[in-house]
């Protein structure tokens, strides 16, 4: 905890604000002004009018596409919003970015949104206005993109309804977004939903026709039946979407949280002081936990109080990993947090046991990362670090309670896997601006490359040019450093967003509420534990 840490974190947060501002700007001033001059609402305005007044909208993956040739945000705005009291996945095309055309990052983002809706049992609302496939990158999206339409109809079969509100263009493959949705609303004189526009029809069949006869809102609402509601304008369309949700007869199937709950015992503001500027310095995750979880409370008629904010389990064993039970916004959770960077055999076994306990009592798990990976060296190999790490990875992989992951600091090597990194399918994964993630640290990676190159040269009887290799080492180190940073990883859609540490409690609270849309059933069957 120090003022230097705070200064570094504040600098990173100012930068994060700047990156988010780029996403919020969408296609930029010119295209936003043109869109508004046409009397249309922006994607974010549409969402704001759709969700319940005063409710929180948890935007997801706002930095998708960061560092690529595409506009940050990937021409869509996605997140979870509350509509008529129902938590819904909202996916809104941003028509100010390349006409809302979908590029490879938009695809990744929309698939991830679909996965979140599926895993957490949420209805989906598509706010549609898109030029379809981004034509220059069609090879990357045409074939895999078909899955989006399949997913919509499979969600319907799982009783996860979809609503499509069409504000503008939705042609060719895009026509199957409303086509496969359970409820469709089209805006009069704006929606255009057809398999082929007038020029293509003329070329294909010679027929002379116009937009309205081919795919206008009136035609689809009165003649084809592809639209269920004709909205007079955009506001009316959003009102109708809210009415549809109000009539979904939606009930959360999970357990309700304990209420009331107390705010954390320690001030979340101090989280800014916590992360050392140099991640090699350790920090105590209990200082984070007590600023994120519910504080001590006396309880009420609705349920028992919270006598201790964090009940640590096995505190004397495997102390580089801190695990224990707490509540967050009244939801019981188990927490696994790295207390020192490295994971050894005791820590791995403690984690495997703790994850099984959480499954036995159907309790979600929160993983807080600050790890440099599993311990290496002859002593540890002989002590069975591989099989103990494997026990932890087995437990994480076969656990069926919902997992939440927050990468606070380092997340390197197989530590990223054992602590439930992206490849292990946590329900939600967020990073702090202080996070760094890669196969290993940049300096270590460049050093390993040098050793390998030196040995290879020696085997061939050549003289190793250490001076000449320094340039390659510097280049690789710089590249890995850049690729380990949170924006880069967020740009690749390897997380659901980079968040201000002070918002962690609120963000996780929303996620736990979303998770409660279906019951939690912990696993009692794991793979074979190599003992
Ligand atoms: N792929 C790549 N770029 C696209 C695109 C697409 N599918 N659709 C639009 N764009 C680009 C335009 O080239 C233009 O770029 P520029 O401003 O850098 O020149 C920008 O997006 C805005 O397009 P514009 O036509 O000026 O916007 P609009 O709001 O007047 O019209 C559309 C939007 C979507 C109706 C119109 O662009 C269109 O019909 N696009 C093609 C739709 C299509 O047939 N898609 C194939 C479906 S699989």
Coordinates of C-alpha atoms and ligand atoms in Angstrom, one line a residue:
X1 CA 0.0 0.0 0.0
X2 CA 1.7 3.2 -1.0
X3 CA 1.3 6.6 -2.7
X4 CA 3.6 5.6 -5.5
X5 CA 1.3 2.6 -6.3
X6 CA -1.7 5.0 -6.3
X7 CA 0.0 7.4 -8.7
X8 CA 0.8 4.6 -11.1
X9 CA -2.7 3.2 -10.9
X10 CA -4.3 6.7 -11.4
X11 CA -2.2 7.2 -14.5
X12 CA -3.3 3.8 -15.9
X13 CA -7.0 4.7 -15.1
X14 CA -6.7 8.0 -16.9
X15 CA -5.4 6.1 -19.9
X16 CA -8.2 3.5 -19.6
X17 CA -10.7 6.4 -19.7
X18 CA -9.1 7.6 -22.9
X19 CA -9.3 4.2 -24.5
X20 CA -13.0 3.8 -23.5
X21 CA -13.7 7.3 -24.9
X22 CA -12.4 6.0 -28.3
X23 CA -14.9 3.1 -28.1
X24 CA -17.7 5.5 -27.1
X25 CA -16.9 7.8 -30.1
X26 CA -17.9 4.9 -32.4
X27 CA -17.4 5.9 -36.0
X28 CA -16.3 9.4 -35.1
X29 CA -17.9 12.9 -35.3
X30 CA -18.6 12.9 -39.0
X31 CA -20.5 9.6 -39.1
X32 CA -22.3 10.2 -35.8
X33 CA -23.5 13.6 -37.0
X34 CA -24.7 12.1 -40.3
X35 CA -26.5 9.4 -38.4
X36 CA -28.2 11.9 -36.1
X37 CA -29.1 14.2 -39.1
X38 CA -31.1 11.2 -40.4
X39 CA -33.2 11.4 -37.2
X40 CA -31.7 8.3 -35.7
X41 CA -30.5 7.4 -32.2
X42 CA -27.0 6.1 -31.6
X43 CA -26.5 2.5 -30.4
X44 CA -25.8 3.7 -26.9
X45 CA -28.9 6.0 -26.8
X46 CA -31.0 3.0 -27.9
X47 CA -29.6 1.0 -25.0
X48 CA -30.2 3.8 -22.6
X49 CA -33.8 4.1 -23.6
X50 CA -34.3 0.3 -23.5
X51 CA -33.1 -0.4 -20.0
X52 CA -34.9 0.4 -16.8
X53 CA -34.4 4.0 -15.7
X54 CA -31.6 4.3 -13.1
X55 CA -30.5 0.7 -13.6
X56 CA -26.9 -0.3 -14.3
X57 CA -25.8 -1.4 -17.7
X58 CA -22.7 -3.7 -17.5
X59 CA -20.9 -3.1 -20.8
X60 CA -18.8 -6.0 -21.9
X61 CA -15.8 -6.1 -24.2
X62 CA -15.8 -2.4 -25.0
X63 CA -12.2 -2.6 -26.2
X64 CA -12.6 -5.5 -28.6
X65 CA -10.5 -4.9 -31.7
X66 CA -8.0 -2.6 -29.8
X67 CA -4.6 -2.7 -31.5
X68 CA -6.2 -4.0 -34.8
X69 CA -7.0 -2.1 -38.0
X70 CA -10.6 -1.9 -36.9
X71 CA -12.3 0.7 -34.8
X72 CA -12.1 0.0 -31.1
X73 CA -15.4 -1.6 -29.9
X74 CA -15.7 -3.7 -33.1
X75 CA -18.8 -1.8 -34.5
X76 CA -21.1 -3.1 -31.7
X77 CA -22.1 -2.3 -28.1
X78 CA -22.7 -5.2 -25.9
X79 CA -23.6 -5.8 -22.3
X80 CA -26.1 -6.9 -19.7
X81 CA -29.0 -4.5 -18.9
X82 CA -32.1 -4.8 -16.8
X83 CA -35.3 -4.5 -18.9
X84 CA -38.7 -4.6 -17.1
X85 CA -36.8 -6.1 -14.1
X86 CA -35.2 -8.9 -16.3
X87 CA -31.5 -9.2 -16.9
X88 CA -31.0 -9.3 -20.6
X89 CA -28.0 -9.6 -22.9
X90 CA -28.1 -6.6 -25.3
X91 CA -26.2 -6.6 -28.6
X92 CA -26.5 -3.3 -30.5
X93 CA -24.9 -2.8 -33.9
X94 CA -23.1 0.6 -34.2
X95 CA -24.2 1.9 -37.6
X96 CA -21.7 4.8 -37.4
X97 CA -18.8 2.4 -37.8
X98 CA -18.6 1.1 -41.4
X99 CA -22.4 1.0 -41.6
X100 CA -22.4 -1.4 -38.7
X101 CA -20.6 -4.0 -40.8
X102 CA -19.3 -7.0 -38.8
X103 CA -15.6 -7.6 -38.8
X104 CA -13.7 -10.6 -37.3
X105 CA -13.6 -8.8 -33.8
X106 CA -17.4 -8.2 -34.0
X107 CA -17.8 -11.9 -34.6
X108 CA -15.7 -12.8 -31.6
X109 CA -17.5 -10.3 -29.5
X110 CA -21.0 -11.4 -30.5
X111 CA -20.1 -15.1 -30.0
X112 CA -18.9 -14.3 -26.5
X113 CA -22.1 -12.4 -25.8
X114 CA -24.0 -15.5 -27.0
X115 CA -22.0 -17.7 -24.7
X116 CA -22.6 -15.5 -21.7
X117 CA -26.4 -15.5 -22.5
X118 CA -26.3 -19.3 -22.8
X119 CA -24.3 -20.0 -19.7
X120 CA -26.3 -17.7 -17.5
X121 CA -29.7 -18.3 -19.0
X122 CA -30.5 -14.8 -20.3
X123 CA -32.9 -13.5 -23.0
X124 CA -31.1 -11.6 -25.8
X125 CA -32.2 -8.3 -27.4
X126 CA -30.6 -7.5 -30.7
X127 CA -30.7 -3.8 -31.7
X128 CA -30.1 -4.4 -35.4
X129 CA -28.8 -2.0 -38.0
X130 CA -25.8 -3.4 -39.9
X131 CA -24.3 -3.6 -43.4
X132 CA -23.7 -7.3 -42.7
X133 CA -20.3 -8.8 -43.3
X134 CA -17.3 -6.5 -43.6
X135 CA -16.7 -7.2 -47.2
X136 CA -12.9 -6.9 -47.3
X137 CA -12.6 -9.5 -44.5
X138 CA -15.4 -11.7 -45.7
X139 CA -13.0 -14.8 -45.8
X140 CA -12.6 -14.5 -42.0
X141 CA -16.2 -14.2 -41.2
X142 CA -18.5 -15.7 -43.8
X143 CA -18.1 -19.3 -42.9
X144 CA -17.8 -19.1 -39.1
X145 CA -20.4 -16.3 -39.0
X146 CA -23.2 -18.7 -39.8
X147 CA -23.0 -20.0 -36.3
X148 CA -24.6 -16.8 -35.0
X149 CA -27.9 -17.7 -36.6
X150 CA -27.7 -21.3 -35.4
X151 CA -27.0 -20.1 -31.9
X152 CA -30.1 -17.9 -32.0
X153 CA -32.4 -20.8 -32.8
X154 CA -30.7 -23.1 -30.3
X155 CA -31.1 -20.5 -27.6
X156 CA -34.8 -20.4 -28.5
X157 CA -35.0 -24.2 -28.0
X158 CA -33.3 -23.8 -24.6
X159 CA -36.1 -21.4 -23.6
X160 CA -33.8 -18.4 -23.8
X161 CA -35.9 -16.0 -25.9
X162 CA -34.5 -13.6 -28.4
X163 CA -35.9 -10.3 -29.5
X164 CA -34.8 -8.4 -32.6
X165 CA -35.5 -4.7 -33.0
X166 CA -34.7 -3.7 -36.6
X167 CA -33.8 0.0 -37.0
X168 CA -32.3 -0.1 -40.4
X169 CA -30.4 -2.3 -42.8
X170 CA -30.4 -6.0 -42.1
X171 CA -29.8 -7.6 -45.4
X172 CA -28.5 -10.9 -46.8
X173 CA -27.2 -13.1 -44.0
X174 CA -28.2 -10.3 -41.6
X175 CA -31.8 -10.9 -42.4
X176 CA -31.5 -14.1 -40.4
X177 CA -31.0 -12.2 -37.2
X178 CA -34.7 -11.2 -37.2
X179 CA -35.4 -14.3 -39.1
X180 CA -34.2 -16.6 -36.3
X181 CA -35.5 -14.4 -33.4
X182 CA -38.5 -15.3 -31.4
X183 CA -39.9 -11.7 -31.4
X184 CA -39.3 -9.1 -34.1
X185 CA -40.1 -5.4 -34.1
X186 CA -39.4 -3.3 -37.2
X187 CA -39.3 0.5 -37.4
X188 CA -41.5 2.0 -40.0
X189 CA -39.8 3.5 -43.1
X190 CA -36.4 2.5 -41.6
X191 CA -36.1 -1.3 -41.4
X192 CA -34.8 -3.0 -44.6
X193 CA -34.8 -6.7 -44.3
X194 CA -34.2 -8.7 -47.4
X195 CA -32.1 -11.5 -48.8
X196 CA -31.0 -9.3 -51.7
X197 CA -31.5 -5.6 -52.4
X198 CA -33.0 -4.2 -55.6
X199 CA -29.8 -4.2 -57.6
X200 CA -29.0 -7.8 -56.9
X201 CA -32.6 -8.9 -57.5
X202 CA -32.4 -7.1 -60.9
X203 CA -29.2 -9.0 -61.7
X204 CA -30.4 -12.3 -60.5
X205 CA -33.9 -12.4 -61.9
X206 CA -34.4 -9.2 -63.9
X207 CA -37.2 -8.1 -61.6
X208 CA -37.5 -4.3 -61.1
X209 CA -38.5 -3.6 -57.5
X210 CA -37.8 -1.3 -54.5
X211 CA -36.6 -1.4 -50.9
X212 CA -40.1 -1.2 -49.3
X213 CA -41.7 -4.0 -51.4
X214 CA -38.7 -6.2 -50.9
X215 CA -38.1 -5.7 -47.2
X216 CA -39.9 -2.7 -45.6
X217 CA -41.3 -2.8 -42.1
X218 CA -44.9 -2.3 -43.3
X219 CA -44.5 -5.2 -45.8
X220 CA -43.0 -7.5 -43.2
X221 CA -45.6 -6.6 -40.6
X222 CA -48.7 -6.8 -42.9
X223 CA -47.7 -9.2 -45.7
X224 CA -44.8 -11.6 -45.1
X225 CA -45.3 -12.0 -41.3
X226 CA -41.5 -11.8 -40.7
X227 CA -42.2 -8.9 -38.3
X228 CA -44.5 -9.1 -35.3
X229 CA -44.8 -5.4 -34.5
X230 CA -44.7 -2.3 -36.6
X231 CA -43.1 0.5 -34.6
X232 CA -43.9 4.1 -35.6
X233 CA -40.4 5.3 -34.8
X234 CA -37.3 4.3 -32.8
X235 CA -38.8 5.3 -29.4
X236 CA -41.9 3.3 -30.1
X237 CA -39.8 0.3 -31.1
X238 CA -37.9 0.4 -27.8
X239 CA -41.2 0.7 -25.9
X240 CA -42.5 -2.4 -27.7
X241 CA -39.3 -4.3 -26.9
X242 CA -39.9 -3.5 -23.2
X243 CA -43.5 -4.8 -23.5
X244 CA -42.3 -8.0 -25.0
X245 CA -39.8 -8.5 -22.1
X246 CA -42.5 -7.7 -19.6
X247 CA -44.6 -10.5 -21.0
X248 CA -41.8 -13.2 -21.1
X249 CA -43.1 -14.4 -17.7
X250 CA -39.4 -14.5 -16.7
X251 CA -38.4 -16.0 -13.3
X252 CA -34.9 -16.4 -12.0
X253 CA -34.4 -20.0 -11.2
X254 CA -31.4 -19.7 -8.9
X255 CA -31.3 -18.9 -5.1
X256 CA -31.9 -15.4 -4.0
X257 CA -29.1 -13.6 -2.1
X258 CA -29.1 -13.0 1.6
X259 CA -30.5 -9.5 2.3
X260 CA -29.6 -7.1 3.6
X261 CA -25.9 -7.1 3.3
X262 CA -23.2 -4.7 4.6
X263 CA -20.8 -2.7 2.5
X264 CA -17.1 -3.8 2.8
X265 CA -15.4 -3.3 6.2
X266 CA -12.5 -1.5 4.5
X267 CA -12.7 1.3 2.0
X268 CA -12.6 0.2 -1.7
X269 CA -10.9 3.5 -2.6
X270 CA -7.7 2.0 -1.0
X271 CA -7.6 -0.6 -3.8
X272 CA -5.7 2.0 -5.8
X273 CA -2.8 1.9 -3.4
X274 CA -2.5 -1.9 -3.4
X275 CA -0.8 -3.0 -6.6
X276 CA 2.9 -2.4 -6.7
X277 CA 4.2 -0.5 -9.7
X278 CA 6.7 -3.4 -10.1
X279 CA 4.7 -6.6 -10.1
X280 CA 7.7 -8.5 -8.8
X281 CA 6.9 -7.0 -5.4
X282 CA 4.3 -9.1 -3.6
X283 CA 1.0 -7.8 -2.1
X284 CA -1.4 -9.3 0.3
X285 CA -4.7 -10.2 -1.5
X286 CA -6.6 -10.1 1.8
X287 CA -6.2 -6.3 1.5
X288 CA -8.2 -6.6 -1.8
X289 CA -10.7 -9.2 -0.5
X290 CA -11.8 -7.1 2.5
X291 CA -12.5 -4.2 0.2
X292 CA -14.5 -6.2 -2.3
X293 CA -16.7 -8.6 -0.2
X294 CA -19.6 -7.8 2.2
X295 CA -18.6 -6.5 5.6
X296 CA -19.7 -7.9 8.9
X297 CA -23.5 -7.5 9.5
X298 CA -26.1 -8.6 12.0
X299 CA -28.5 -10.2 9.6
X300 CA -32.3 -9.8 9.5
X301 CA -35.5 -11.9 9.5
X302 CA -34.6 -12.8 5.9
X303 CA -31.4 -14.6 6.8
X304 CA -28.4 -14.9 9.1
X305 CA -25.8 -12.2 9.5
X306 CA -22.2 -12.2 8.3
X307 CA -20.2 -12.6 11.5
X308 CA -16.8 -12.6 9.8
X309 CA -16.2 -10.9 6.4
X310 CA -13.7 -13.6 5.2
X311 CA -13.4 -17.1 6.7
X312 CA -10.0 -18.3 5.6
X313 CA -9.6 -22.0 5.0
X314 CA -6.4 -23.9 5.7
X315 CA -4.5 -20.7 6.5
X316 CA -1.4 -22.5 7.8
X317 CA -1.0 -24.7 4.8
X318 CA 0.2 -23.7 1.3
X319 CA 0.3 -20.0 2.4
X320 CA 1.2 -18.7 -1.1
X321 CA -2.5 -19.3 -2.0
X322 CA -5.1 -17.7 0.2
X323 CA -8.6 -19.4 0.0
X324 CA -11.8 -18.9 2.0
X325 CA -15.5 -18.1 2.1
X326 CA -17.2 -14.7 2.0
X327 CA -20.4 -13.1 0.7
X328 CA -20.7 -10.5 -2.1
X329 CA -23.9 -8.5 -2.4
X330 CA -25.4 -11.3 -0.2
X331 CA -24.2 -14.2 -2.4
X332 CA -22.0 -16.9 -0.8
X333 CA -18.7 -17.3 -2.7
X334 CA -15.4 -19.1 -2.3
X335 CA -12.3 -17.2 -3.1
X336 CA -8.9 -18.3 -4.3
X337 CA -6.2 -15.6 -4.4
X338 CA -2.5 -15.7 -4.9
X339 CA -0.7 -14.4 -1.9
X340 CA 2.8 -14.9 -3.3
X341 CA 3.4 -15.2 -7.0
X342 CA 4.4 -18.7 -7.3
X343 CA 2.3 -21.8 -6.8
X344 CA 3.9 -24.9 -5.2
X345 CA 2.6 -28.4 -4.4
X346 CA 0.9 -27.5 -1.2
X347 CA -0.9 -24.6 -2.8
X348 CA -2.1 -26.7 -5.8
X349 CA -3.4 -29.4 -3.5
X350 CA -5.1 -26.9 -1.2
X351 CA -6.8 -25.4 -4.3
X352 CA -8.0 -28.8 -5.6
X353 CA -9.5 -29.6 -2.2
X354 CA -11.2 -26.1 -1.8
X355 CA -12.7 -26.3 -5.3
X356 CA -14.2 -29.7 -4.5
X357 CA -15.7 -28.2 -1.3
X358 CA -17.3 -25.3 -3.2
X359 CA -18.8 -27.9 -5.6
X360 CA -20.1 -29.9 -2.7
X361 CA -22.1 -26.9 -1.5
X362 CA -23.0 -25.4 -4.8
X363 CA -21.1 -22.2 -4.2
X364 CA -19.6 -20.0 -7.0
X365 CA -15.8 -19.4 -7.0
X366 CA -13.9 -16.1 -7.4
X367 CA -10.2 -16.4 -8.6
X368 CA -8.0 -13.4 -8.0
X369 CA -4.8 -13.6 -10.0
X370 CA -1.3 -12.5 -9.2
X371 CA 0.8 -15.5 -10.2
X372 CA 4.0 -16.2 -11.9
X373 CA 3.1 -19.8 -12.4
X374 CA 4.0 -23.2 -10.9
X375 CA 7.4 -23.6 -9.2
X376 CA 10.2 -24.9 -11.3
X377 CA 13.5 -26.6 -10.3
X378 CA 14.7 -30.2 -9.5
X379 CA 13.5 -30.2 -5.9
X380 CA 10.0 -29.3 -7.0
X381 CA 9.9 -31.6 -9.9
X382 CA 11.0 -34.5 -7.7
X383 CA 8.3 -33.4 -5.2
X384 CA 5.6 -33.9 -7.9
X385 CA 4.8 -30.3 -8.9
X386 CA 3.4 -31.5 -12.2
X387 CA 1.0 -34.0 -10.7
X388 CA -0.1 -31.5 -8.0
X389 CA -0.6 -28.7 -10.6
X390 CA -2.6 -31.3 -12.6
X391 CA -4.8 -31.9 -9.5
X392 CA -5.6 -28.2 -9.4
X393 CA -6.2 -28.0 -13.1
X394 CA -8.5 -31.1 -13.0
X395 CA -10.5 -29.5 -10.2
X396 CA -10.9 -26.2 -12.1
X397 CA -11.7 -27.9 -15.3
X398 CA -14.4 -30.3 -14.0
X399 CA -15.9 -27.9 -11.4
X400 CA -19.4 -27.0 -12.5
X401 CA -20.1 -24.1 -10.1
X402 CA -19.9 -20.7 -11.8
X403 CA -16.4 -19.2 -11.8
X404 CA -15.5 -15.5 -11.8
X405 CA -12.0 -14.4 -12.5
X406 CA -10.2 -11.1 -11.9
X407 CA -6.7 -10.6 -13.1
X408 CA -5.3 -8.1 -10.6
X409 CA -1.6 -8.4 -11.3
X410 CA 0.6 -11.1 -13.0
X411 CA -0.9 -14.1 -14.7
X412 CA 1.8 -16.1 -16.2
X413 CA 2.3 -19.6 -17.5
X414 CA 0.2 -22.5 -16.3
X415 CA -0.7 -20.4 -13.3
X416 CA -3.1 -18.7 -15.7
X417 CA -4.7 -22.1 -16.3
X418 CA -4.9 -23.4 -12.7
X419 CA -6.3 -20.0 -11.6
X420 CA -9.1 -20.3 -14.2
X421 CA -7.9 -18.1 -17.0
X422 CA -9.9 -17.5 -20.2
X423 CA -9.3 -21.0 -21.6
X424 CA -11.0 -22.5 -18.6
X425 CA -14.3 -20.8 -19.3
X426 CA -15.0 -18.6 -16.3
X427 CA -18.5 -17.2 -16.5
X428 CA -16.9 -13.7 -16.5
X429 CA -13.3 -12.5 -16.6
X430 CA -12.2 -9.0 -15.9
X431 CA -8.8 -7.4 -15.7
X432 CA -7.4 -4.5 -13.7
X433 CA -5.3 -2.0 -15.6
X434 CA -2.3 -3.3 -13.6
X435 CA -2.6 -6.8 -15.1
X436 CA 0.0 -8.6 -17.2
X437 CA -0.5 -12.0 -18.8
X438 CA 1.7 -14.1 -21.0
X439 CA 3.4 -17.5 -21.2
X440 CA 6.2 -16.0 -19.0
X441 CA 7.7 -12.6 -18.2
X442 CA 9.2 -10.8 -21.2
X443 CA 12.7 -10.7 -19.8
X444 CA 12.5 -14.5 -18.9
X445 CA 11.2 -15.3 -22.4
X446 CA 13.9 -13.4 -24.2
X447 CA 16.5 -15.0 -21.8
X448 CA 15.2 -18.5 -22.6
X449 CA 15.4 -17.7 -26.3
X450 CA 19.1 -16.6 -25.9
X451 CA 20.0 -19.9 -24.1
X452 CA 18.3 -22.0 -26.7
X453 CA 20.1 -20.0 -29.6
X454 CA 23.4 -20.3 -27.8
X455 CA 23.1 -24.1 -27.3
X456 CA 22.0 -24.5 -30.9
X457 CA 25.0 -22.6 -32.2
X458 CA 27.4 -24.6 -30.0
X459 CA 25.9 -27.9 -31.2
X460 CA 26.6 -26.8 -34.8
X461 CA 30.2 -25.8 -33.8
X462 CA 29.4 -22.2 -34.5
X463 CA 30.4 -19.2 -32.4
X464 CA 27.4 -17.6 -30.8
X465 CA 27.1 -13.9 -31.6
X466 CA 25.9 -12.6 -28.2
X467 CA 26.2 -8.9 -29.3
X468 CA 24.2 -9.5 -32.4
X469 CA 21.5 -11.5 -30.5
X470 CA 21.0 -8.6 -28.1
X471 CA 19.0 -6.7 -30.8
X472 CA 16.6 -9.7 -31.2
X473 CA 16.3 -10.1 -27.5
X474 CA 15.4 -6.4 -27.1
X475 CA 12.9 -6.7 -29.9
X476 CA 11.2 -9.8 -28.5
X477 CA 11.2 -8.4 -25.0
X478 CA 9.5 -5.3 -26.2
X479 CA 6.9 -7.2 -28.2
X480 CA 6.0 -9.6 -25.4
X481 CA 5.8 -6.7 -23.0
X482 CA 3.3 -5.0 -25.3
X483 CA 1.3 -8.2 -25.9
X484 CA 1.1 -8.9 -22.1
X485 CA -0.8 -5.6 -21.5
X486 CA -4.5 -5.5 -20.6
X487 CA -5.6 -3.5 -23.6
X488 CA -3.9 -5.8 -26.0
X489 CA -5.5 -8.9 -24.3
X490 CA -8.9 -7.1 -24.1
X491 CA -8.6 -6.2 -27.8
X492 CA -8.2 -9.9 -28.6
X493 CA -11.4 -10.5 -26.5
X494 CA -9.5 -12.6 -23.9
X495 CA -11.4 -10.8 -21.2
X496 CA -14.8 -9.3 -20.7
X497 CA -13.4 -5.8 -19.9
X498 CA -10.7 -3.9 -18.1
X499 CA -12.2 -2.3 -15.0
X500 CA -11.3 0.2 -12.3
X501 CA -10.4 -1.8 -9.2
X502 CA -12.9 0.3 -7.2
X503 CA -15.7 -1.0 -9.4
X504 CA -14.8 -4.7 -8.8
X505 CA -17.4 -5.2 -6.1
X506 CA -20.2 -3.7 -8.2
X507 CA -19.2 -5.5 -11.4
X508 CA -19.0 -8.9 -9.6
X509 CA -22.2 -8.2 -7.7
X510 CA -24.0 -7.7 -11.1
X511 CA -22.4 -10.9 -12.4
X512 CA -23.5 -12.9 -9.3
X513 CA -27.0 -11.6 -9.8
X514 CA -26.9 -12.6 -13.5
X515 CA -25.6 -16.1 -12.5
X516 CA -28.7 -16.5 -10.3
X517 CA -30.9 -16.8 -13.5
X518 CA -30.4 -20.5 -13.1
X519 CA -29.7 -23.0 -10.3
X520 CA -26.1 -23.9 -9.3
X521 CA -25.2 -27.6 -9.3
X522 CA -21.7 -28.4 -8.2
X523 CA -19.9 -31.4 -9.6
X524 CA -19.1 -34.5 -7.5
X525 CA -17.5 -36.3 -10.4
X526 CA -14.0 -35.1 -11.4
X527 CA -11.4 -36.7 -13.7
X528 CA -8.9 -39.1 -12.1
X529 CA -6.8 -37.2 -9.7
X530 CA -3.1 -38.2 -10.1
X531 CA -2.2 -38.7 -6.5
Ligands
LIG1 N1 -18.3 -3.9 -45.5 C1 -17.4 -3.0 -45.4 N2 -17.6 -1.7 -45.4 C2 -18.9 -1.3 -45.5 C3 -19.9 -2.2 -45.5 C4 -19.6 -3.6 -45.6 N3 -20.6 -4.5 -45.6 N4 -21.1 -1.5 -45.6 C5 -20.7 -0.2 -45.5 N5 -19.4 -0.1 -45.4 C6 -18.6 1.2 -45.4 C7 -18.8 2.1 -46.6 O1 -17.9 1.7 -47.6 C8 -18.5 3.4 -46.0 O2 -17.1 3.6 -45.8 P1 -16.4 5.0 -46.0 O3 -17.2 6.0 -45.4 O4 -15.1 4.8 -45.5 O5 -16.4 5.2 -47.5 C9 -19.1 3.3 -44.6 O6 -19.1 1.9 -44.3 C10 -20.4 3.9 -44.5 O7 -21.3 3.4 -45.5 P2 -22.4 4.2 -46.2 O8 -22.9 3.5 -47.4 O9 -21.9 5.6 -46.5 O10 -23.4 4.3 -45.0 P3 -25.0 4.4 -45.1 O11 -25.4 4.6 -43.7 O12 -25.5 5.4 -46.1 O13 -25.4 2.9 -45.6 C11 -25.5 0.5 -45.6 C12 -25.2 1.8 -44.8 C13 -25.1 -0.6 -44.7 C14 -27.0 0.5 -45.9 C15 -24.8 0.5 -47.0 O14 -23.4 0.8 -46.8 C16 -24.8 -0.8 -47.6 O15 -25.7 -1.2 -48.3 N6 -23.7 -1.7 -47.5 C17 -23.6 -3.0 -48.1 C18 -24.6 -3.9 -47.5 C19 -24.4 -5.3 -48.0 O16 -24.8 -5.7 -49.1 N7 -23.7 -6.1 -47.2 C20 -23.4 -7.5 -47.5 C21 -24.2 -8.3 -46.6 S1 -23.5 -9.9 -46.5

